[in-house]
Coordinates of C-alpha atoms and ligand atoms in Angstrom, one line a residue:
M1408 CA -136.1 -52.8 -231.5
S1409 CA -133.1 -54.3 -233.4
P1410 CA -133.8 -55.8 -236.8
N1411 CA -134.4 -59.5 -237.0
T1412 CA -131.2 -61.1 -238.4
Q1413 CA -132.4 -64.7 -238.3
K1414 CA -132.6 -66.7 -241.5
Y1415 CA -135.5 -68.8 -242.7
V1416 CA -136.6 -70.9 -245.7
M1417 CA -139.9 -70.4 -247.4
A1418 CA -141.9 -73.2 -249.0
I1419 CA -144.7 -72.6 -251.6
D1420 CA -147.1 -75.5 -251.8
Q1421 CA -149.3 -75.2 -254.9
G1422 CA -151.8 -77.9 -254.1
T1423 CA -155.0 -79.2 -255.7
T1424 CA -157.4 -77.1 -253.6
S1425 CA -155.2 -74.2 -252.3
S1426 CA -151.8 -72.5 -252.6
R1427 CA -149.9 -72.0 -249.4
A1428 CA -146.7 -70.2 -248.4
I1429 CA -145.0 -71.4 -245.2
L1430 CA -141.9 -70.0 -243.5
F1431 CA -139.7 -72.5 -241.6
D1432 CA -136.9 -71.9 -239.1
H1433 CA -133.7 -73.9 -238.8
S1434 CA -135.3 -76.5 -236.5
G1435 CA -138.0 -77.2 -239.2
Q1436 CA -140.7 -75.4 -237.1
I1437 CA -143.4 -73.3 -238.8
V1438 CA -142.9 -69.5 -238.2
S1439 CA -145.9 -68.2 -240.3
T1440 CA -148.2 -69.2 -243.1
G1441 CA -150.4 -67.8 -245.9
Q1442 CA -153.1 -69.7 -247.8
L1443 CA -155.7 -69.1 -250.5
E1444 CA -158.1 -71.6 -252.0
H1445 CA -158.8 -71.5 -255.8
E1446 CA -161.9 -72.4 -257.7
Q1447 CA -162.5 -76.0 -258.8
I1448 CA -164.0 -75.8 -262.3
F1449 CA -166.1 -78.8 -263.4
P1450 CA -167.2 -78.0 -267.0
R1451 CA -168.6 -81.5 -267.6
A1452 CA -168.8 -84.8 -265.7
G1453 CA -165.2 -86.1 -265.3
W1454 CA -163.6 -82.8 -266.3
V1455 CA -161.7 -80.8 -263.7
E1456 CA -159.9 -77.6 -264.4
H1457 CA -158.0 -74.7 -262.6
D1458 CA -157.4 -71.2 -263.8
P1459 CA -153.6 -70.9 -264.0
K1460 CA -153.8 -67.1 -263.6
E1461 CA -155.8 -67.5 -260.4
I1462 CA -153.2 -70.0 -259.1
W1463 CA -150.4 -67.5 -259.8
R1464 CA -152.3 -64.6 -258.2
N1465 CA -153.0 -66.8 -255.1
V1466 CA -149.3 -67.9 -254.8
R1467 CA -148.3 -64.2 -254.7
Q1468 CA -151.0 -63.4 -252.2
A1469 CA -150.1 -66.4 -250.0
V1470 CA -146.5 -65.2 -250.0
A1471 CA -147.6 -61.7 -249.0
Q1472 CA -149.9 -63.1 -246.3
C1473 CA -147.1 -65.3 -244.9
L1474 CA -144.6 -62.3 -244.8
A1475 CA -147.2 -60.0 -243.3
A1476 CA -147.9 -62.6 -240.6
S1477 CA -144.3 -62.8 -239.6
K1478 CA -144.0 -59.0 -239.0
D1479 CA -140.3 -58.5 -238.6
I1480 CA -139.3 -60.9 -241.4
N1481 CA -138.8 -59.8 -245.0
S1482 CA -137.2 -61.2 -248.1
S1483 CA -133.7 -60.3 -246.8
N1484 CA -134.2 -62.9 -244.0
I1485 CA -135.2 -65.7 -246.5
V1486 CA -132.2 -67.7 -247.7
A1487 CA -134.1 -69.8 -250.2
V1488 CA -137.6 -70.8 -251.6
G1489 CA -138.7 -74.3 -252.3
I1490 CA -141.6 -75.1 -254.5
T1491 CA -143.9 -78.1 -254.2
N1492 CA -147.0 -78.8 -256.2
Q1493 CA -149.9 -80.9 -257.2
R1494 CA -148.3 -83.1 -259.9
E1495 CA -149.6 -84.1 -263.4
T1496 CA -151.8 -81.0 -263.7
A1497 CA -150.9 -79.6 -267.0
V1498 CA -150.6 -75.9 -268.1
V1499 CA -149.8 -74.7 -271.6
W1500 CA -149.0 -71.0 -272.0
D1501 CA -147.8 -68.6 -274.6
K1502 CA -144.3 -67.4 -273.8
T1503 CA -144.7 -64.2 -275.8
T1504 CA -147.7 -63.0 -273.8
G1505 CA -147.6 -65.1 -270.6
E1506 CA -151.3 -66.1 -271.2
P1507 CA -152.4 -69.7 -270.7
V1508 CA -154.0 -71.0 -273.9
Y1509 CA -156.5 -73.1 -271.9
N1510 CA -157.3 -73.7 -268.2
A1511 CA -155.0 -76.1 -266.4
I1512 CA -156.3 -79.7 -266.8
V1513 CA -156.1 -81.2 -263.4
W1514 CA -154.7 -84.7 -262.5
Q1515 CA -158.2 -85.9 -261.6
D1516 CA -159.6 -85.1 -265.0
T1517 CA -160.7 -88.1 -267.2
R1518 CA -161.3 -86.4 -270.6
T1519 CA -158.2 -88.1 -272.1
D1520 CA -159.6 -91.6 -271.8
K1521 CA -160.0 -91.9 -275.6
I1522 CA -156.6 -90.4 -276.3
C1523 CA -155.1 -92.9 -273.9
D1524 CA -156.9 -95.8 -275.6
E1525 CA -155.6 -94.7 -279.0
L1526 CA -152.1 -94.2 -277.7
A1527 CA -152.2 -97.7 -276.1
Q1528 CA -152.7 -99.5 -279.4
G1529 CA -154.0 -102.4 -277.3
D1530 CA -151.3 -102.2 -274.6
D1531 CA -151.8 -99.8 -271.7
D1532 CA -148.2 -100.5 -270.7
R1533 CA -146.8 -99.5 -274.0
F1534 CA -144.5 -96.8 -272.5
K1535 CA -144.2 -98.2 -269.0
E1536 CA -140.7 -99.8 -269.4
R1537 CA -139.3 -96.3 -270.2
C1538 CA -141.4 -93.9 -268.1
G1539 CA -142.6 -96.2 -265.2
L1540 CA -146.3 -95.3 -265.8
P1541 CA -149.2 -97.0 -267.5
L1542 CA -151.3 -95.1 -270.1
A1543 CA -154.0 -93.4 -267.9
T1544 CA -155.9 -90.2 -267.8
Y1545 CA -154.0 -89.2 -264.6
F1546 CA -150.7 -88.2 -266.3
A1547 CA -149.7 -84.8 -267.9
G1548 CA -148.6 -85.9 -271.4
P1549 CA -152.0 -86.9 -272.7
K1550 CA -153.6 -83.7 -271.2
V1551 CA -151.1 -81.6 -273.2
K1552 CA -152.0 -83.6 -276.3
W1553 CA -155.7 -82.8 -275.6
I1554 CA -155.0 -79.1 -275.4
L1555 CA -153.0 -79.1 -278.7
D1556 CA -155.7 -81.2 -280.4
N1557 CA -158.7 -79.2 -279.2
V1558 CA -157.7 -75.5 -278.6
D1559 CA -158.0 -73.4 -281.8
G1560 CA -154.6 -72.5 -283.1
A1561 CA -152.7 -74.1 -280.3
R1562 CA -150.9 -76.7 -282.4
E1563 CA -149.7 -74.1 -284.9
K1564 CA -148.4 -71.9 -282.2
A1565 CA -146.7 -74.9 -280.5
E1566 CA -145.0 -75.8 -283.7
R1567 CA -143.9 -72.2 -284.2
G1568 CA -142.1 -72.5 -280.8
D1569 CA -144.4 -70.0 -279.0
L1570 CA -145.9 -72.3 -276.4
L1571 CA -144.5 -73.7 -273.2
L1572 CA -145.8 -76.6 -271.2
G1573 CA -145.4 -77.5 -267.5
T1574 CA -146.8 -78.9 -264.4
T1575 CA -147.7 -76.1 -261.9
D1576 CA -144.2 -75.9 -260.5
S1577 CA -142.9 -74.8 -263.9
W1578 CA -145.8 -72.3 -264.3
V1579 CA -145.1 -70.8 -260.8
V1580 CA -141.3 -70.7 -261.2
W1581 CA -141.5 -69.2 -264.7
N1582 CA -143.7 -66.4 -263.3
M1583 CA -141.7 -66.0 -260.1
T1584 CA -138.5 -65.5 -262.1
G1585 CA -139.9 -62.8 -264.5
G1586 CA -142.4 -64.5 -266.8
V1587 CA -142.2 -62.9 -270.3
Q1588 CA -139.2 -60.9 -269.0
G1589 CA -136.8 -63.8 -268.9
G1590 CA -138.6 -66.3 -266.7
V1591 CA -136.8 -69.6 -266.4
H1592 CA -138.6 -72.6 -267.8
V1593 CA -137.6 -75.6 -265.6
T1594 CA -139.1 -78.5 -263.7
D1595 CA -137.5 -81.1 -261.5
V1596 CA -137.0 -84.9 -262.0
T1597 CA -139.9 -85.8 -259.7
N1598 CA -142.5 -83.7 -261.6
A1599 CA -141.0 -84.7 -265.0
S1600 CA -141.5 -88.3 -264.0
R1601 CA -145.3 -87.7 -263.9
T1602 CA -145.7 -86.6 -267.5
M1603 CA -145.0 -90.0 -269.2
L1604 CA -142.5 -88.0 -271.3
M1605 CA -139.3 -88.6 -269.3
N1606 CA -137.1 -91.7 -269.4
L1607 CA -136.6 -92.9 -265.9
D1608 CA -133.1 -94.2 -266.5
T1609 CA -131.6 -91.2 -268.3
L1610 CA -133.7 -88.6 -266.6
D1611 CA -134.1 -86.9 -270.1
W1612 CA -137.2 -86.2 -272.2
N1613 CA -138.0 -89.2 -274.4
P1614 CA -138.2 -88.0 -278.0
D1615 CA -140.2 -91.2 -279.1
I1616 CA -142.9 -90.7 -276.5
C1617 CA -143.2 -87.0 -277.2
A1618 CA -143.5 -87.8 -281.0
A1619 CA -146.2 -90.4 -280.3
M1620 CA -148.2 -87.8 -278.3
G1621 CA -147.5 -85.1 -280.9
I1622 CA -145.8 -82.8 -278.4
P1623 CA -143.1 -80.6 -279.9
M1624 CA -140.0 -80.8 -277.7
S1625 CA -139.6 -77.0 -277.8
M1626 CA -142.5 -76.8 -275.4
L1627 CA -140.7 -78.8 -272.7
P1628 CA -139.0 -77.3 -269.6
E1629 CA -135.4 -78.2 -268.7
I1630 CA -135.3 -81.0 -266.3
K1631 CA -133.2 -80.2 -263.1
S1632 CA -132.5 -81.9 -259.9
S1633 CA -134.8 -81.4 -256.9
S1634 CA -132.3 -79.3 -255.0
E1635 CA -130.2 -76.6 -256.8
V1636 CA -130.6 -72.9 -257.5
Y1637 CA -132.9 -72.5 -260.6
G1638 CA -133.2 -68.7 -260.6
E1639 CA -134.2 -65.9 -258.2
G1640 CA -137.3 -63.9 -257.4
R1641 CA -138.1 -61.3 -260.0
K1642 CA -137.7 -57.5 -259.5
G1643 CA -140.9 -56.1 -258.2
G1644 CA -142.0 -59.3 -256.6
F1645 CA -142.3 -60.1 -252.9
L1646 CA -139.2 -62.3 -252.9
V1647 CA -136.9 -60.2 -255.0
G1648 CA -133.4 -61.7 -255.3
V1649 CA -134.2 -64.8 -253.2
P1650 CA -132.9 -68.0 -254.7
I1651 CA -135.5 -70.5 -255.8
A1652 CA -133.6 -73.6 -254.9
G1653 CA -135.9 -76.6 -254.5
I1654 CA -138.7 -78.2 -256.5
L1655 CA -140.4 -81.5 -255.6
G1656 CA -143.8 -82.9 -256.6
D1657 CA -145.9 -82.7 -253.4
Q1658 CA -145.9 -86.5 -252.7
Q1659 CA -142.2 -86.7 -253.1
A1660 CA -141.8 -83.6 -251.0
A1661 CA -143.8 -85.3 -248.2
T1662 CA -141.6 -88.4 -248.5
F1663 CA -138.5 -86.2 -248.1
G1664 CA -140.1 -84.2 -245.2
Q1665 CA -141.0 -87.5 -243.5
A1666 CA -137.3 -88.5 -243.6
C1667 CA -138.0 -91.7 -245.6
F1668 CA -134.4 -91.9 -246.8
E1669 CA -133.8 -95.7 -246.4
R1670 CA -135.0 -98.3 -248.8
G1671 CA -138.3 -99.7 -247.5
M1672 CA -139.4 -96.6 -245.6
A1673 CA -142.8 -95.5 -246.7
K1674 CA -145.3 -92.6 -246.1
N1675 CA -148.9 -92.1 -247.0
T1676 CA -150.4 -88.6 -247.5
Y1677 CA -154.1 -88.3 -246.9
G1678 CA -155.3 -85.2 -248.7
T1679 CA -157.6 -84.7 -251.7
G1680 CA -156.3 -88.0 -252.9
C1681 CA -154.1 -90.4 -251.1
F1682 CA -150.5 -91.2 -252.2
M1683 CA -148.3 -93.9 -250.7
L1684 CA -144.6 -93.8 -251.7
M1685 CA -141.9 -96.3 -250.7
N1686 CA -138.3 -95.4 -251.1
T1687 CA -136.6 -98.1 -253.3
G1688 CA -133.1 -96.5 -253.2
E1689 CA -131.1 -96.1 -256.4
E1690 CA -133.0 -99.1 -258.0
V1691 CA -135.7 -98.6 -260.6
I1692 CA -138.3 -101.3 -259.6
H1693 CA -140.9 -101.9 -262.2
S1694 CA -144.2 -102.9 -260.5
R1695 CA -145.9 -106.1 -261.4
N1696 CA -148.8 -105.2 -259.2
G1697 CA -150.3 -102.0 -260.6
L1698 CA -148.0 -99.4 -258.9
L1699 CA -146.1 -96.6 -260.5
T1700 CA -142.4 -96.2 -260.6
T1701 CA -141.3 -92.6 -260.0
V1702 CA -138.4 -90.5 -259.0
C1703 CA -138.4 -89.9 -255.3
Y1704 CA -135.8 -87.1 -255.3
K1705 CA -132.4 -86.1 -256.6
I1706 CA -130.3 -83.8 -254.5
G1707 CA -127.9 -81.8 -256.7
D1708 CA -125.4 -84.0 -258.5
N1709 CA -126.1 -87.0 -256.3
K1710 CA -127.6 -90.1 -257.9
P1711 CA -131.4 -90.1 -258.1
V1712 CA -133.5 -92.1 -255.6
Y1713 CA -136.6 -93.9 -256.9
A1714 CA -139.9 -94.9 -255.3
L1715 CA -142.8 -97.1 -255.9
E1716 CA -146.1 -95.3 -255.6
G1717 CA -149.7 -96.3 -255.1
S1718 CA -151.9 -93.3 -256.1
I1719 CA -155.5 -93.1 -254.9
A1720 CA -157.6 -90.5 -256.7
V1721 CA -160.3 -89.9 -254.1
A1722 CA -159.9 -89.7 -250.4
G1723 CA -160.5 -86.4 -248.6
S1724 CA -162.4 -85.2 -251.7
L1725 CA -165.0 -87.8 -250.9
V1726 CA -165.5 -86.1 -247.5
Q1727 CA -165.8 -82.7 -249.3
W1728 CA -168.3 -84.3 -251.7
V1729 CA -170.4 -85.5 -248.7
R1730 CA -170.2 -82.0 -247.3
D1731 CA -170.8 -80.0 -250.5
N1732 CA -172.9 -82.3 -252.7
L1733 CA -175.0 -84.1 -250.1
G1734 CA -174.9 -81.6 -247.3
L1735 CA -174.7 -84.4 -244.7
I1736 CA -172.0 -82.6 -242.7
K1737 CA -171.0 -78.9 -242.4
D1738 CA -167.2 -79.4 -242.2
A1739 CA -164.8 -82.2 -242.8
A1740 CA -164.1 -83.0 -239.2
E1741 CA -167.9 -83.7 -238.7
I1742 CA -167.5 -86.9 -240.8
E1743 CA -165.9 -88.5 -237.7
T1744 CA -168.6 -87.2 -235.3
L1745 CA -171.2 -88.7 -237.6
A1746 CA -169.3 -92.0 -238.1
T1747 CA -169.0 -92.5 -234.3
T1748 CA -172.7 -92.4 -233.8
V1749 CA -172.6 -96.1 -235.0
D1750 CA -170.5 -99.1 -234.2
D1751 CA -169.7 -100.2 -237.7
N1752 CA -170.5 -99.6 -241.4
G1753 CA -173.9 -101.5 -241.2
G1754 CA -172.9 -103.4 -244.3
A1755 CA -172.4 -100.3 -246.5
Y1756 CA -169.3 -99.9 -248.7
F1757 CA -168.5 -96.7 -250.6
V1758 CA -166.1 -97.1 -253.6
P1759 CA -165.4 -93.5 -254.7
A1760 CA -164.4 -94.2 -258.3
F1761 CA -165.2 -90.6 -259.3
S1762 CA -162.1 -90.3 -261.6
G1763 CA -162.1 -94.0 -262.5
L1764 CA -159.9 -96.1 -260.3
F1765 CA -156.2 -95.4 -260.0
A1766 CA -153.7 -97.9 -258.3
P1767 CA -153.7 -100.8 -258.4
Y1768 CA -156.5 -101.1 -261.0
W1769 CA -156.1 -98.3 -263.5
K1770 CA -159.6 -98.4 -264.8
D1771 CA -160.7 -95.2 -266.4
D1772 CA -164.1 -96.6 -267.0
A1773 CA -165.0 -97.3 -263.4
R1774 CA -167.5 -94.9 -261.6
G1775 CA -168.4 -94.6 -257.9
A1776 CA -170.8 -96.9 -256.1
L1777 CA -172.4 -97.2 -252.7
V1778 CA -173.3 -100.8 -252.2
G1779 CA -174.6 -103.1 -249.5
L1780 CA -177.6 -100.8 -248.8
T1781 CA -180.6 -102.0 -246.8
R1782 CA -183.3 -100.1 -244.9
Y1783 CA -181.1 -100.5 -241.8
V1784 CA -178.3 -98.2 -243.2
N1785 CA -178.4 -94.6 -241.9
K1786 CA -176.2 -91.6 -242.4
G1787 CA -173.8 -92.7 -239.6
H1788 CA -173.1 -95.9 -241.5
I1789 CA -172.5 -93.9 -244.7
A1790 CA -170.1 -91.6 -242.9
R1791 CA -168.2 -94.7 -241.6
A1792 CA -168.2 -96.2 -245.1
V1793 CA -166.7 -92.9 -246.4
I1794 CA -163.9 -93.0 -243.8
E1795 CA -163.3 -96.7 -244.3
S1796 CA -163.0 -96.3 -248.1
T1797 CA -159.7 -94.4 -247.7
A1798 CA -158.3 -97.1 -245.4
F1799 CA -159.4 -100.0 -247.7
Q1800 CA -157.9 -98.3 -250.8
T1801 CA -154.7 -97.7 -248.9
R1802 CA -154.6 -101.4 -247.9
E1803 CA -154.9 -102.3 -251.6
V1804 CA -151.9 -100.3 -252.6
A1805 CA -149.9 -101.4 -249.5
E1806 CA -150.5 -105.1 -250.5
A1807 CA -149.4 -104.4 -254.0
M1808 CA -146.3 -102.6 -252.6
A1809 CA -145.5 -105.5 -250.3
A1810 CA -145.7 -107.9 -253.2
D1811 CA -143.4 -105.7 -255.4
A1812 CA -141.0 -105.0 -252.5
K1813 CA -140.7 -108.6 -251.5
D1814 CA -139.1 -109.4 -254.9
A1815 CA -136.5 -106.8 -254.0
D1816 CA -136.2 -108.0 -250.3
I1817 CA -137.8 -104.9 -248.9
E1818 CA -140.5 -105.1 -246.2
L1819 CA -143.0 -102.5 -245.0
T1820 CA -142.7 -102.4 -241.2
E1821 CA -144.6 -99.2 -240.4
L1822 CA -146.3 -96.4 -242.3
K1823 CA -145.6 -92.7 -241.7
V1824 CA -148.7 -90.6 -242.4
D1825 CA -149.5 -86.9 -243.0
G1826 CA -152.1 -84.7 -244.6
G1827 CA -155.4 -83.2 -243.5
M1828 CA -157.3 -86.5 -243.0
T1829 CA -154.8 -87.7 -240.4
A1830 CA -156.6 -85.5 -237.9
N1831 CA -159.3 -88.2 -238.1
E1832 CA -158.4 -90.7 -235.3
T1833 CA -161.1 -93.2 -236.4
L1834 CA -159.5 -93.4 -239.8
M1835 CA -156.0 -93.8 -238.4
Q1836 CA -157.1 -96.6 -236.1
F1837 CA -159.0 -98.4 -238.8
Q1838 CA -156.0 -97.9 -241.1
A1839 CA -153.6 -99.6 -238.6
D1840 CA -156.2 -102.4 -238.2
Q1841 CA -156.5 -103.0 -242.0
L1842 CA -152.7 -102.8 -242.6
G1843 CA -151.6 -104.9 -239.6
V1844 CA -148.6 -102.5 -239.1
A1845 CA -148.3 -99.3 -237.0
V1846 CA -149.4 -96.0 -238.4
V1847 CA -147.2 -93.1 -237.2
R1848 CA -147.9 -89.3 -237.5
P1849 CA -145.2 -86.7 -237.0
K1850 CA -145.4 -83.5 -234.9
V1851 CA -145.0 -81.2 -237.9
A1852 CA -148.1 -82.1 -240.0
E1853 CA -147.0 -79.9 -243.0
T1854 CA -144.5 -82.5 -244.2
T1855 CA -145.1 -81.6 -247.9
A1856 CA -144.0 -78.0 -247.5
L1857 CA -141.3 -79.0 -245.1
G1858 CA -139.8 -81.4 -247.6
A1859 CA -139.6 -78.6 -250.3
A1860 CA -138.1 -76.2 -247.7
Y1861 CA -135.4 -78.8 -246.9
A1862 CA -134.6 -79.4 -250.6
A1863 CA -134.2 -75.6 -251.0
G1864 CA -132.3 -75.1 -247.7
I1865 CA -129.9 -77.9 -248.5
A1866 CA -129.1 -76.4 -251.9
V1867 CA -127.9 -73.1 -250.3
G1868 CA -126.1 -74.7 -247.4
Y1869 CA -128.7 -73.6 -244.7
W1870 CA -129.0 -77.3 -243.8
D1871 CA -126.2 -79.7 -244.3
G1872 CA -128.2 -82.6 -245.6
E1873 CA -130.5 -85.5 -244.8
Q1874 CA -129.2 -85.9 -241.2
D1875 CA -130.8 -82.5 -240.3
V1876 CA -134.1 -83.8 -241.6
I1877 CA -133.8 -86.9 -239.6
D1878 CA -132.8 -85.0 -236.4
N1879 CA -135.8 -82.6 -236.8
W1880 CA -138.4 -85.3 -237.4
A1881 CA -140.4 -86.1 -234.2
E1882 CA -143.3 -88.5 -233.6
D1883 CA -146.6 -87.1 -232.5
A1884 CA -149.0 -90.1 -232.4
R1885 CA -148.9 -93.8 -233.2
W1886 CA -151.8 -96.3 -233.8
E1887 CA -151.2 -100.1 -233.4
P1888 CA -153.4 -102.7 -235.0
Q1889 CA -156.1 -103.9 -232.6
V1890 CA -158.8 -105.7 -234.6
D1891 CA -159.0 -109.5 -234.8
E1892 CA -157.8 -111.2 -238.0
D1893 CA -161.3 -112.6 -239.0
E1894 CA -163.0 -109.3 -238.8
R1895 CA -160.1 -107.7 -240.7
E1896 CA -160.3 -110.2 -243.5
R1897 CA -164.1 -110.3 -243.6
T1898 CA -164.5 -106.5 -244.1
Y1899 CA -161.7 -106.4 -246.7
R1900 CA -163.2 -109.3 -248.7
L1901 CA -166.5 -107.3 -248.9
W1902 CA -164.7 -104.2 -249.9
Q1903 CA -163.0 -106.0 -252.7
K1904 CA -166.3 -107.3 -253.9
A1905 CA -167.7 -103.8 -253.8
V1906 CA -164.8 -102.6 -256.0
T1907 CA -165.7 -105.0 -258.7
R1908 CA -169.2 -103.5 -258.9
T1909 CA -167.7 -100.2 -260.2
F1910 CA -165.9 -101.7 -263.2
D1911 CA -166.8 -101.1 -266.8
W1912 CA -169.5 -98.5 -266.1
V1913 CA -168.7 -95.9 -268.8
D1914 CA -170.1 -96.7 -272.2
D1915 CA -169.7 -94.4 -275.2
D1916 CA -173.1 -92.9 -274.5
V1917 CA -172.7 -92.3 -270.8
R1918 CA -172.4 -88.6 -270.0
Ligands
ADP3378 N1 -161.1 -84.6 -239.7 C1 -161.2 -85.0 -241.0 N2 -161.7 -86.2 -241.4 C2 -161.7 -86.5 -242.7 N3 -161.3 -85.8 -243.7 C3 -160.7 -84.6 -243.4 C4 -160.6 -84.1 -242.1 N4 -160.0 -82.9 -242.1 C5 -159.8 -82.7 -243.4 N5 -160.1 -83.7 -244.2 C6 -160.0 -83.8 -245.6 O1 -158.6 -83.6 -245.9 C7 -158.5 -82.9 -247.1 C8 -157.5 -81.7 -246.9 O2 -156.3 -82.2 -246.6 P1 -155.0 -81.5 -247.2 O3 -153.8 -82.3 -246.7 O4 -155.0 -80.0 -246.9 O5 -155.3 -81.7 -248.7 P2 -154.7 -81.2 -250.1 O6 -153.2 -80.8 -249.8 O7 -154.9 -82.3 -251.0 O8 -155.5 -79.9 -250.5 C9 -159.8 -82.4 -247.6 O9 -160.2 -83.2 -248.7 C10 -160.7 -82.7 -246.4 O10 -162.0 -83.2 -246.8
G3P3379 O1 -152.4 -81.4 -254.1 P1 -152.6 -82.7 -253.5 O2 -152.1 -82.8 -252.1 O3 -154.0 -83.1 -253.6 O4 -151.8 -83.8 -254.3 C1 -152.1 -84.1 -255.6 C2 -151.1 -85.1 -256.2 O5 -149.8 -84.5 -256.4 C3 -151.6 -85.7 -257.5 O6 -150.7 -86.6 -258.0

């Protein structure tokens, strides 16, 4: 058999629950995959950590699995690697030993609530004009401050210049390119825009905000575009010599993979959390309705493209919680089977404010609530309330987005969707009903990995540019709104009432 001379691009998706490696061909089709889950560490209520060394081991293992599954493909067939990642999750490590000084503090973790209060000095939007983000436990900067304030010896080492910080893209790329033996310390504009430490207009680190958070600038990675060659796979690795040529935060990668290249085009990814991004072009729009302003992507030397984002902390993870903590279902798909045993939610509303509430409320002190209970409510109704909570939360951010976008003459006409929960047809129909616009799912569901692959492939000339992404995108399914207006508004009004019941729960003595 003659050797395979075809060329491919690999994407590494370092997500909240797992790390994946996926190989794509020129038409954007999946050739092979590898995937490993990592442990979710919950040391206390509200704290969520990952072991960075486990993440790095799993990334390598996922790459090995992916190559093994593709049999006649090896690193010489791979023209570039793109990295995409859970954003905001902060890692601090010692560059002289390669050892993390503490576990990664995950984006869902709420331990920095007091730090955020102190930094706010009475104004949660103190840094928003510069970085596009309110002060909230979600973002990476305050997590790094927590590590420096709480880990023995960390601040001294940081001040000596021995420590590096990064979101998980930086950690993975540093290790992939050699670690203590000359690993490159970089991130891209999209990930940097989730730290609170980058200025959205200049795309440089902001010395004032770093100083306010007590973060030495020597710890920071170099900020690069989302599509250029940053380095190559280290000697002795599975991808030796392969250019690492794309980095995008996972939600921005999905926006790219969904071909949302025009102003007003929007996607929502339904995974652990739910993240809706709308492309706002080269314009930085500051939200007046509780959304984030973020960098959407920057291809090489081109101008950056920005986005408005509505981030929802808990979506698919509520389904996991029902499976793991309540034992009501055995696997995620069963939530739909259970929900379809009843016609409606029976009056029950589930507000999963497990990490406080993100967009559009930004309330760190909210906690989850299941309300509207009567003796009538059964587990089918609860399953339906679980599914509906994701659609209601999405409607809230969509309405905030519509209000912000209107000021800039942009209108949301349909919503492209992806992520694990889009397999749930009951959710997709309810989503279209709540939004009043069509919900559209593409054929390749792995849009996050695909977006990172495109960014890397474009950097090395494997793809010419955005037109290839548009040409390869294909519709799989579409849901049109069906429900009548009164029912739509009645249920949404009750949802909003339920949300108010979660506010202001955490007191100083609540554990
Ligand atoms: N049929 C389903 N109905 C509802 N939720 C689902 C279904 N299938 C998967 N999920 C949820 O989707 C999430 C996994 O989606 P995925 O896109 O892989 O997430 P992530 O990238 O955040 O790890 C899990 O939280 C799981 O509970
Ligand atoms: O890894 P995911 O898909 O849960 O995405 C996490 C987001 O990037 C958090 O902002």
